[in-house]
Coordinates of C-alpha atoms in Angstrom, one line a residue:
M475 CA 0.1 0.0 0.1
A476 CA 1.3 3.2 -1.0
E477 CA 2.1 5.6 2.3
K478 CA -0.2 8.4 2.2
Q479 CA 1.1 11.6 1.2
T480 CA 0.5 14.8 4.2
H481 CA 1.0 18.2 3.7
P482 CA 4.9 19.9 5.2
I483 CA 3.2 21.2 8.7
R484 CA 6.6 23.8 9.2
P485 CA 7.1 25.0 12.6
P486 CA 5.6 28.1 13.5
Q487 CA 7.8 31.0 12.6
G488 CA 8.3 34.8 14.3
N489 CA 7.9 35.7 18.1
T490 CA 6.5 32.1 19.2
S491 CA 8.3 29.0 20.5
D492 CA 4.9 27.0 20.0
T493 CA 4.0 24.1 18.1
P494 CA 1.0 22.9 17.2
S495 CA -0.5 20.1 20.8
T496 CA -4.0 19.0 19.0
L497 CA -5.3 17.6 15.8
S498 CA -7.3 20.9 15.2
E499 CA -4.3 23.3 16.0
T500 CA -2.3 20.9 14.0
A501 CA -5.0 21.2 11.1
Y502 CA -5.3 25.3 12.3
V503 CA -0.8 25.9 11.4
A504 CA -1.5 23.6 8.4
L505 CA -3.9 25.5 6.7
S506 CA -3.0 29.3 7.7
Q507 CA 0.7 28.3 5.6
M508 CA -1.0 26.8 3.1
I509 CA -3.2 30.0 2.5
Q510 CA -0.1 32.6 2.4
E511 CA 1.6 30.3 0.5
R512 CA -1.8 30.0 -2.0
S513 CA -1.4 26.8 -2.2
L514 CA -5.4 27.1 -1.3
P515 CA -6.2 29.9 -4.1
V516 CA -9.0 32.1 -3.5
G517 CA -12.4 32.0 -4.1
R518 CA -11.7 27.8 -4.7
P519 CA -14.3 25.2 -2.7
I520 CA -12.3 23.4 -0.3
V521 CA -12.9 19.8 -0.5
E522 CA -12.6 18.5 3.1
T523 CA -12.1 14.5 2.7
Q524 CA -9.5 15.3 0.1
L525 CA -7.8 17.9 2.1
A526 CA -8.1 15.6 5.5
D527 CA -6.4 12.9 4.1
M528 CA -3.6 15.3 2.3
L529 CA -3.2 16.7 6.1
G530 CA -3.6 13.1 7.6
V531 CA -6.4 14.4 10.2
S532 CA -10.1 13.1 10.5
R533 CA -13.2 15.0 9.4
T534 CA -13.6 16.7 12.8
P535 CA -10.3 18.8 13.6
L536 CA -10.3 19.4 10.0
R537 CA -13.8 21.3 10.7
Q538 CA -12.5 22.5 13.5
A539 CA -10.1 24.1 12.0
L540 CA -11.8 24.9 8.9
Q541 CA -14.3 27.2 11.2
R542 CA -11.7 28.8 12.8
L543 CA -10.5 30.3 10.0
E544 CA -14.0 31.4 9.1
A545 CA -14.3 33.2 12.5
E546 CA -11.1 35.1 11.5
G547 CA -11.9 35.7 8.6
L548 CA -9.7 33.8 6.6
L549 CA -12.3 31.2 5.2
R550 CA -16.4 32.3 3.9
K551 CA -19.2 30.0 2.3
S552 CA -19.6 29.9 -0.8
E553 CA -23.3 29.1 -2.2
S554 CA -23.0 25.7 -2.1
R555 CA -21.6 25.7 1.1
S556 CA -18.3 24.8 0.9
Y557 CA -15.3 26.7 2.7
V558 CA -13.5 29.4 0.5
V559 CA -10.4 31.5 0.6
R560 CA -12.2 34.6 1.0
R561 CA -11.6 37.4 -2.0
V562 CA -10.7 41.1 -1.4
E563 CA -11.0 43.0 -3.7
L564 CA -9.1 47.0 -4.3
R565 CA -12.0 48.3 -3.0
E566 CA -12.1 46.9 0.0
Y567 CA -8.3 46.9 0.5
L568 CA -7.6 50.6 -0.2
Q569 CA -10.2 51.8 2.3
S570 CA -9.0 48.8 4.9
L571 CA -5.7 50.4 4.5
K572 CA -7.1 53.7 5.3
V573 CA -8.9 52.7 8.0
R574 CA -5.7 51.1 9.2
E575 CA -3.6 54.0 8.9
V576 CA -5.3 56.6 11.2
L577 CA -6.0 53.6 13.7
E578 CA -2.7 52.1 13.2
A579 CA -0.5 54.7 14.0
E580 CA -3.1 55.8 17.1
A581 CA -1.8 52.6 18.7
A582 CA 1.8 52.6 17.5
E583 CA 1.8 56.3 19.6
M584 CA 0.2 54.4 22.2
A585 CA 2.2 51.1 22.4
I586 CA 5.2 53.7 22.8
G587 CA 7.1 53.5 26.1
R588 CA 5.2 49.6 26.6
I589 CA 7.3 47.4 25.1
A590 CA 10.1 46.1 26.0
P591 CA 13.2 46.8 23.9
E592 CA 14.5 43.0 24.1
A593 CA 11.1 42.1 22.1
I594 CA 12.1 45.0 20.0
S595 CA 15.4 43.8 19.2
R596 CA 14.0 40.4 18.4
A597 CA 11.6 41.7 16.2
R598 CA 14.7 43.5 13.9
A599 CA 17.0 40.4 14.3
H600 CA 13.8 38.5 12.7
V601 CA 13.1 41.0 9.7
Q602 CA 16.7 41.7 9.5
A603 CA 16.4 37.7 9.4
V604 CA 14.2 38.1 5.7
Q605 CA 15.9 40.3 4.2
G606 CA 18.7 38.1 4.1
R607 CA 16.9 35.0 2.3
K608 CA 17.4 33.9 -0.7
P609 CA 15.3 32.4 -2.1
Y610 CA 12.4 35.2 0.3
D611 CA 10.7 33.2 2.3
M612 CA 7.2 34.3 1.9
L613 CA 6.2 32.3 4.9
A614 CA 8.9 34.4 7.2
H615 CA 7.6 37.1 6.1
W616 CA 4.4 36.9 6.8
A617 CA 5.9 35.3 10.5
S618 CA 8.0 38.6 10.7
D619 CA 5.0 41.7 9.4
D620 CA 2.4 39.7 12.1
E621 CA 5.6 40.1 15.0
I622 CA 5.9 43.6 14.4
H623 CA 2.4 44.7 14.1
D624 CA 1.2 42.5 16.7
L625 CA 4.1 43.9 19.0
F626 CA 2.5 47.9 18.8
I627 CA -1.5 46.9 18.3
D628 CA -0.9 44.4 21.2
A629 CA 0.1 46.8 23.6
C630 CA -1.4 50.1 22.9
G631 CA -3.8 49.4 26.0
N632 CA -7.4 49.8 23.8
Q633 CA -9.0 46.6 22.6
V634 CA -11.3 47.7 20.9
I635 CA -8.5 49.2 18.9
I636 CA -7.0 45.7 19.2
N637 CA -9.6 43.8 17.6
I638 CA -10.3 45.6 14.9
L639 CA -7.2 46.5 14.0
K640 CA -6.5 42.3 13.8
S641 CA -10.0 42.3 11.6
L642 CA -8.6 45.0 9.5
R643 CA -5.3 42.9 8.8
V644 CA -6.6 39.9 8.2
T645 CA -8.2 41.7 5.2
T646 CA -5.3 43.3 3.7
K647 CA -3.4 40.5 4.3
L648 CA -5.2 37.7 2.5
F649 CA -5.6 40.4 -0.8
E650 CA -1.8 41.1 -0.6
I651 CA -1.6 37.1 -0.4
E652 CA -3.0 37.0 -4.0
R653 CA -2.1 39.5 -5.6
L654 CA 0.5 41.9 -4.2
S655 CA 3.7 38.8 -3.7
E656 CA 5.8 40.7 -5.9
R657 CA 5.6 44.1 -2.9
L658 CA 6.3 41.7 0.4
E659 CA 10.5 42.4 -0.6
P660 CA 10.4 45.8 0.4
D661 CA 8.1 46.0 3.6
S662 CA 11.1 44.7 5.7
S663 CA 12.7 47.9 5.5
Q664 CA 9.7 49.6 6.0
H665 CA 9.3 47.4 8.6
E666 CA 12.2 48.1 10.0
S667 CA 11.7 51.8 9.9
I668 CA 8.9 51.3 12.5
L669 CA 10.9 49.2 15.1
D670 CA 13.8 52.1 15.5
A671 CA 11.3 54.7 15.8
L672 CA 9.5 52.1 18.4
Y673 CA 12.7 52.0 19.2
S674 CA 13.7 56.0 20.2
G675 CA 10.3 56.5 21.4
N676 CA 9.9 59.7 19.0
A677 CA 6.1 59.3 19.1
V678 CA 5.7 62.0 15.3
A679 CA 8.7 59.9 14.3
T680 CA 6.4 56.5 14.8
R681 CA 3.2 57.4 13.5
Q682 CA 4.9 58.5 10.1
A683 CA 6.4 55.3 9.8
V684 CA 3.4 53.6 10.0
V685 CA 1.2 56.1 7.7
D686 CA 4.4 55.8 5.8
H687 CA 4.6 51.9 5.3
L688 CA 0.4 51.9 4.7
R689 CA 0.1 54.5 2.1
S690 CA 3.1 53.0 0.1
L691 CA 1.0 50.1 -0.2
A692 CA -2.0 51.6 -1.2
D693 CA 0.7 53.3 -3.7
F694 CA 1.4 49.8 -5.1
A695 CA -1.6 48.6 -5.4
V696 CA -3.0 51.7 -7.2
R697 CA -0.1 51.5 -9.4
V698 CA 0.7 48.1 -10.5
L699 CA -3.4 47.1 -10.6

């Protein structure tokens, strides 16, 4: 009998040392990676039996993982009731970036003095490691991207702002995964500028670094699309 093939699951990257502890968590990590690598294309119905076999899990933990991704806004139910990766159009992307520009700049300023210098240094080391990888590692990029933005979003001290920004980042990330993958590498230098500003404690520079980064993404999307 041929050996069952499973989707290779990489350890989580970024600022966490956690590893999947349950089958549903294992499936969640694998599916998240598949979305980020675009091996689960936007809009194509997910066939649960095939996916469960590919991942080497039963339907129950797979469905738990799918439901979690739906709750986070990464998946939606199609008219046929199958799960699909959610498509984000340019208009929604640009509008989401505009709201992020306002709230994320505010969150970054609010986080000044609330982030341990060691955490900023770790995030800087990770982003520099991403820059040095050839070929460019998309999963490592997204892990670093999440680490940097979550660093100041989580530290801002306002749970309403945190929840709104987490939701908006799912929307913009889905668009970038599908349509702006060639734009990912320049993000690293802008991320370093944000970290430098946070480390310095300069509120004006911190806000500007965040605004410049988000406007750069919007300008690039309009220019190429």
